[in-house]
Short mmCIF file of C-alpha atoms in Angstrom, two decimals:
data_model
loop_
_atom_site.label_atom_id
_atom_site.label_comp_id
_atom_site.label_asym_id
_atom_site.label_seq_id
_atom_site.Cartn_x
_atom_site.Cartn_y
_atom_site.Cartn_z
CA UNK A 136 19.06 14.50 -9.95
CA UNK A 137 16.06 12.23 -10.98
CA UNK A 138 13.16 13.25 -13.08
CA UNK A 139 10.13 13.59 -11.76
CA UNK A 140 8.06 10.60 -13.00
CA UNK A 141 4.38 10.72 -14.41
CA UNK A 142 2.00 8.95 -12.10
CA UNK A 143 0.87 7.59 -15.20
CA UNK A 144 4.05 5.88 -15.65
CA UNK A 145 4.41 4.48 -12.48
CA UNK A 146 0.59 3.21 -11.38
CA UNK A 147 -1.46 1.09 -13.16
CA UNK A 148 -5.22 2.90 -14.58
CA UNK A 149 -6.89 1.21 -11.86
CA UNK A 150 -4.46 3.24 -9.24
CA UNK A 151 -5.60 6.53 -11.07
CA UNK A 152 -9.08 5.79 -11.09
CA UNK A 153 -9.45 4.73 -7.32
CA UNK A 154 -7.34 7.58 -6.05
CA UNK A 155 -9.38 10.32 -8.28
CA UNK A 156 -6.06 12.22 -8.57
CA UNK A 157 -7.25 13.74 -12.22
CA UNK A 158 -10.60 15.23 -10.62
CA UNK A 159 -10.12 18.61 -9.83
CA UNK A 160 -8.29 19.74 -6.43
CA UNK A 161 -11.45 21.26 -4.92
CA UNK A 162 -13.44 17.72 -5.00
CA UNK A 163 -11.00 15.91 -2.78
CA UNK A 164 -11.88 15.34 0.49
CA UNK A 165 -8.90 16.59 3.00
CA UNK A 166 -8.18 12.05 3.44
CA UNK A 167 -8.18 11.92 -0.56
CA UNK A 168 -5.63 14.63 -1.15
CA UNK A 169 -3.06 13.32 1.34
CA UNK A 170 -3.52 9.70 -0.20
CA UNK A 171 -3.24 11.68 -3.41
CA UNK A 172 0.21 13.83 -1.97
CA UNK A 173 1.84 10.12 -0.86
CA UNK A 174 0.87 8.45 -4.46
CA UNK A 175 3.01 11.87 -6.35
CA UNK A 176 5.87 12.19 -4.61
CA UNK A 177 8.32 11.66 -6.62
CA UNK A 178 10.35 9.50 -3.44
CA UNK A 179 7.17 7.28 -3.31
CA UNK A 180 6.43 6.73 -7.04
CA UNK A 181 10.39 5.97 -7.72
CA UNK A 182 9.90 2.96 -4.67
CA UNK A 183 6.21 1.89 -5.61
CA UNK A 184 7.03 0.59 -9.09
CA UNK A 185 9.33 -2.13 -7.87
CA UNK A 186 6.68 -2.61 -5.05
CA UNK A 187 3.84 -3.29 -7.88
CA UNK A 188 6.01 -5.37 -10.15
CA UNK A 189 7.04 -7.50 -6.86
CA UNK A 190 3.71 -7.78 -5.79
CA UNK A 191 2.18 -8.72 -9.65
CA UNK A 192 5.26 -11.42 -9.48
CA UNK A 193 4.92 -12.79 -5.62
CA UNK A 194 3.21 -16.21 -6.26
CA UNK A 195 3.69 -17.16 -2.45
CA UNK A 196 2.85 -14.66 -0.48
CA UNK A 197 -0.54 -14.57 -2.45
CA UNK A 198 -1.00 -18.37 -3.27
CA UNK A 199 -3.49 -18.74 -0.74
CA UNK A 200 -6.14 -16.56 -1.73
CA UNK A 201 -4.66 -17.42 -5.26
CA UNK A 202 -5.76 -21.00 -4.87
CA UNK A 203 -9.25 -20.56 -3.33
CA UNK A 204 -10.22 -19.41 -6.47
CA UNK A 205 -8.16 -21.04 -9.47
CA UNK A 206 -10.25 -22.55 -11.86
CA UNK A 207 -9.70 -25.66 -14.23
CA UNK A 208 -6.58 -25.52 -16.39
CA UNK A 209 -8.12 -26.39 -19.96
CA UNK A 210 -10.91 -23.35 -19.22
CA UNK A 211 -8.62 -20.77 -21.25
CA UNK A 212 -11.36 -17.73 -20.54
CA UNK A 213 -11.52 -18.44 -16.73
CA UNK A 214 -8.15 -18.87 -16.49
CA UNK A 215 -7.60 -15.50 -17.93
CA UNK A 216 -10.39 -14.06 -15.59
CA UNK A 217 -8.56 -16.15 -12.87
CA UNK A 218 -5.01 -13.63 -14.09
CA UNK A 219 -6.74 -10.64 -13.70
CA UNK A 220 -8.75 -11.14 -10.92
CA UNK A 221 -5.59 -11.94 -8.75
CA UNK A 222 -4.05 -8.68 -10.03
CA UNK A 223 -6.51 -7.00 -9.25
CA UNK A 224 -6.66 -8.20 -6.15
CA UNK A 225 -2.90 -6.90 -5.30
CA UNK A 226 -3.61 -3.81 -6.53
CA UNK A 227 -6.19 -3.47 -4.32
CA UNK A 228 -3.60 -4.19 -1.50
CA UNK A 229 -1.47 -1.51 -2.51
CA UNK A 230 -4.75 0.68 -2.86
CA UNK A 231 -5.52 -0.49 1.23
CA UNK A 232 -1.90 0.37 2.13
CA UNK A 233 -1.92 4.38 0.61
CA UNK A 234 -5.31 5.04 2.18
CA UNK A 235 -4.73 3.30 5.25
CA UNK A 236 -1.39 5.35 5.70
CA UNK A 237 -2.65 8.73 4.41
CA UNK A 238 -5.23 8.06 7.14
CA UNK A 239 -2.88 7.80 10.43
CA UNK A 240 -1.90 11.37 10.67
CA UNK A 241 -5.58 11.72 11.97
CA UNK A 242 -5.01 9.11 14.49
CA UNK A 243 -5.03 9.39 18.20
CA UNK A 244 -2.40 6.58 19.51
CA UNK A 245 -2.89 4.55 22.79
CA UNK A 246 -0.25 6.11 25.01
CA UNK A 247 -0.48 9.89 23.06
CA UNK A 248 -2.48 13.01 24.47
CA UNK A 249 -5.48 14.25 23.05
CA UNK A 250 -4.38 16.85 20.02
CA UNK A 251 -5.88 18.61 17.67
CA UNK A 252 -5.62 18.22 13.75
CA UNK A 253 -2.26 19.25 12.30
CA UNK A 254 -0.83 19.13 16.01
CA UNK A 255 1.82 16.84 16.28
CA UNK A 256 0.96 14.08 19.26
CA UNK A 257 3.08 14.03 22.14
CA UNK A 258 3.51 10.62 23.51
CA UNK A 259 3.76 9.57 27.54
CA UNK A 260 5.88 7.06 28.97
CA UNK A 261 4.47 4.07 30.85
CA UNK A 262 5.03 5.39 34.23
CA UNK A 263 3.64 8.37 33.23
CA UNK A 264 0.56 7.25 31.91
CA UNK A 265 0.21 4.89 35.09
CA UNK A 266 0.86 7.96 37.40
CA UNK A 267 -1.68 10.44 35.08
CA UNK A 268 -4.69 7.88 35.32
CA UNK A 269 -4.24 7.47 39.00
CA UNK A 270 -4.08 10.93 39.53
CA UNK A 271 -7.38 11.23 37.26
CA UNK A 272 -8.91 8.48 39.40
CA UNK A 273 -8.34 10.36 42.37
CA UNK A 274 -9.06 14.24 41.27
CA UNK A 275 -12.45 13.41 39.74
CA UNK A 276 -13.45 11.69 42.88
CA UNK A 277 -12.52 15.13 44.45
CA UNK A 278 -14.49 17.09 42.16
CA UNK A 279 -17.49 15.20 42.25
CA UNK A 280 -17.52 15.76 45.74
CA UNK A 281 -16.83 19.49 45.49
CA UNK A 282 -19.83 19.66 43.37
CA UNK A 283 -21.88 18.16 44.86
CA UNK A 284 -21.24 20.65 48.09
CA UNK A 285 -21.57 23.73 45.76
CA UNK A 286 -24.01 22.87 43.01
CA UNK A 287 -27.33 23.93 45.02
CA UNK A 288 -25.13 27.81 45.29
CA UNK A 289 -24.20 27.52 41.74
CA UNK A 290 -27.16 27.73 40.04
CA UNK A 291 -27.36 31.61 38.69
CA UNK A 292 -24.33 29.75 37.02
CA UNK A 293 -25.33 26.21 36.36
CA UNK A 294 -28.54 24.25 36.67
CA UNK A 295 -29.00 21.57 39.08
CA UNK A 296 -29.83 19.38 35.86
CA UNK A 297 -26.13 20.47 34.25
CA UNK A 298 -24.62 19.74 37.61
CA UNK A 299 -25.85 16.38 37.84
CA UNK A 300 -24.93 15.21 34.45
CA UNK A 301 -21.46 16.69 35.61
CA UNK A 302 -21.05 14.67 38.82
CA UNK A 303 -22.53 11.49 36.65
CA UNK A 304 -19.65 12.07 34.32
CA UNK A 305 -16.97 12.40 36.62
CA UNK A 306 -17.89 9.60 38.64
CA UNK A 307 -18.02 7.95 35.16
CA UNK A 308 -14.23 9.39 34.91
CA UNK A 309 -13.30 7.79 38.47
CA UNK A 310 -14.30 4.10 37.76
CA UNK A 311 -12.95 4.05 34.60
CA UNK A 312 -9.35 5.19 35.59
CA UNK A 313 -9.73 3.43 38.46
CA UNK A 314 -10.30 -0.17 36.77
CA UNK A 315 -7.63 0.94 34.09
CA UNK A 316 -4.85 1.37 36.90
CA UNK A 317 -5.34 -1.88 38.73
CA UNK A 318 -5.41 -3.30 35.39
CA UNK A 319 -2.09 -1.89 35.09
CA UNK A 320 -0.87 -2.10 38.34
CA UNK A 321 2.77 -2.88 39.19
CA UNK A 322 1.35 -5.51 41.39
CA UNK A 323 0.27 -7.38 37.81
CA UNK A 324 3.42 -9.18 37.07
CA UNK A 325 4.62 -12.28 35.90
CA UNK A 326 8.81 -12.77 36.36
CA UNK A 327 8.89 -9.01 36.63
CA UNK A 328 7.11 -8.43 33.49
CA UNK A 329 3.74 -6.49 33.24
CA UNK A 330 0.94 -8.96 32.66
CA UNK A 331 -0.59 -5.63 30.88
CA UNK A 332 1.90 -3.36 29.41
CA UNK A 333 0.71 -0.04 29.10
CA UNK A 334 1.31 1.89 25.75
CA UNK A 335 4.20 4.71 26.08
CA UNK A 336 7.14 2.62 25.19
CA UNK A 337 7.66 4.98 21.94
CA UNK A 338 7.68 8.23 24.47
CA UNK A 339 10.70 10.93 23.91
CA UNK A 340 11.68 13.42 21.12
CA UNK A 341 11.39 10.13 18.51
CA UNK A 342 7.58 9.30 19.54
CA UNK A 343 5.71 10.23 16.62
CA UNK A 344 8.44 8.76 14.04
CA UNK A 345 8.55 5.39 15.67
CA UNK A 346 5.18 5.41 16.17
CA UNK A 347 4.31 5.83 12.02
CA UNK A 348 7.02 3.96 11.09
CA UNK A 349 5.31 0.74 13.27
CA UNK A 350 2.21 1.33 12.18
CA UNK A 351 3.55 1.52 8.11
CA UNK A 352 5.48 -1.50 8.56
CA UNK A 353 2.25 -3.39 9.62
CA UNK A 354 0.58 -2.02 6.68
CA UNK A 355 3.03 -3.38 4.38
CA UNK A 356 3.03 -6.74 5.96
CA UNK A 357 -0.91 -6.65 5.93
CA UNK A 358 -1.73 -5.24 2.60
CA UNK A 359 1.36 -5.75 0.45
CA UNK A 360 2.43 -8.86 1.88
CA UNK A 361 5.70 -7.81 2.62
CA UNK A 362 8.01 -5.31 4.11
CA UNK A 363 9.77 -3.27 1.31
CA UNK A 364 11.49 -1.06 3.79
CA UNK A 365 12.72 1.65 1.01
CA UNK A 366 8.72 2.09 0.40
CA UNK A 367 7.75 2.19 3.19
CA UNK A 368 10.64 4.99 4.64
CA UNK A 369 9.31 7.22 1.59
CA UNK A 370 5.77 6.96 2.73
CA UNK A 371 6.89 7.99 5.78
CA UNK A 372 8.69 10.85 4.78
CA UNK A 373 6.01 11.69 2.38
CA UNK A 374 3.84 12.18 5.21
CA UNK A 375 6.19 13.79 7.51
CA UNK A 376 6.98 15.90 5.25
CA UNK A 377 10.22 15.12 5.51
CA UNK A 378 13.27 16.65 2.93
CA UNK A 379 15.53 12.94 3.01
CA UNK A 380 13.87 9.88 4.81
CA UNK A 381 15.16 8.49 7.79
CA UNK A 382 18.03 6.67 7.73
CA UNK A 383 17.41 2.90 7.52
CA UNK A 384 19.71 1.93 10.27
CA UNK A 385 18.28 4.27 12.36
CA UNK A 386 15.20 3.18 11.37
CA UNK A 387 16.06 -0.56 11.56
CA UNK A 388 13.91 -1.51 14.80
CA UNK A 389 11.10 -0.09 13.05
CA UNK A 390 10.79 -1.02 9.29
CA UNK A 391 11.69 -4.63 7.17
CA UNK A 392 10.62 -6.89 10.45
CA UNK A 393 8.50 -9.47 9.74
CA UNK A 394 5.16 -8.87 11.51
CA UNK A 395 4.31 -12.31 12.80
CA UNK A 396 0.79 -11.05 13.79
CA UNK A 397 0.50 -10.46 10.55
CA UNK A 398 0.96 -14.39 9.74
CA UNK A 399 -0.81 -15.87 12.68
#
């Protein structure tokens, strides 16, 4: 069994500082201790330090902003302040990537339902969500109309004034559902492909996983400028709380693709 390692050994002073880990418990903000639980697990620190010695040596995935800013060879100072700002700036990438994951457990997906903190989101299926915003379309039509029959009887319960705002809202409700379905109609095809695929795809028991797992992966590609799959499976069981990370061939679709959007 490993050691645990000493954050100190792992992240560079800069990584300490930003992350405020040494300030006492009760100052963290409920974001800055979950950045703080990914950065000390003892999963994540064994994977980041190959991560931060990869990223301090990647001259290509960095050479662009590397080269905006390189200064003349024979200036020995600036070329030194040239070194350390580009280290700086990776760390800074690795910085993005643990606050920009410790941050998606207090997401609320496209294609999820509406939850409340700690709940875990439950995820719809295309057809579903096409068949749930038609079917909001059509009851808040229906209410609005009901209201509007009953609101002048109602008001030892509700004022005219509340029952206004009410029938505004749901009317509000209607057109928007109502736009978002034809968006998403089957009718909008090309070659039997929706012209505007719904969210949902990651419905079923494996929602939530597939769904951080994505968004990690992007992460890496966007801030670390590159994949590092066994990273990026500890983050996510860091956050998941997870005793062994998943698998990587089950987690294959997920994690270590390239994200092109990332490169367009």
């Amino acid at each position: 069994m490993q050691a645990s390692p000493n954050p100190r050994d792992i992240y560079p002073a800069e990584i300490i500082e930003w992350s405020a880990m040494l300030a006492e418990p009760e100052e963290h903000s409920e974001h800055q201790q979950r950045a703080i639980d990914i950065l000390t697990d003892d999963g994540v620190m064994h994977a980041a330090r190959h991560v931060l010695d990869n990223m301090q040596e990647d001259n290509d995935r960095w050479q662009g902003e590397d080269r905006t800013s390189r200064p003349d060879l024979k200036d020995e100072d600036a070329i030194a302040h040239w070194k350390e700002a580009n280290r700086l700036r990776r760390l800074d990438g690795f910085w993005r990537f643990i606050e920009e994951a410790a941050a998606l457990p207090e997401r609320q997906p496209p294609g999820s339902h509406l939850r409340e903190p700690e709940e875990v989101p439950a995820f719809s299926t295309r057809r579903e969500l096409l068949e749930d915003i038609s079917a909001a379309a059509s009851t808040s039509l229906k209410l609005a109309r009901l209201l509007r029959r009953i609101a002048p009887t109602m008001t030892d319960h509700m004022d005219i004034a509340d029952a206004r705002r009410l029938i505004d809202s749901l009317n509000a409700l209607h057109s928007a559902c109502s736009t978002k379905a034809a968006i998403h109609s089957a009718a909008a095809q090309t070659c039997g492909e929706p012209d505007f695929p719904l969210p949902g795809s990651t419905a079923g028991a494996n929602a939530w996983r597939n769904w951080l797992l994505n968004e990690l992966n992007l992460l890496a590609a966007l801030c670390l400028r590159g994949t590092y799959p066994a990273f990026v499976l500890e983050v996510h069981r860091a956050i998941a709380q997870l005793d062994m990370p998943i698998d990587a061939r089950t987690a294959r679709s997920n994690v270590g693709k390239p994200s092109y959007s990332v490169e367009l």
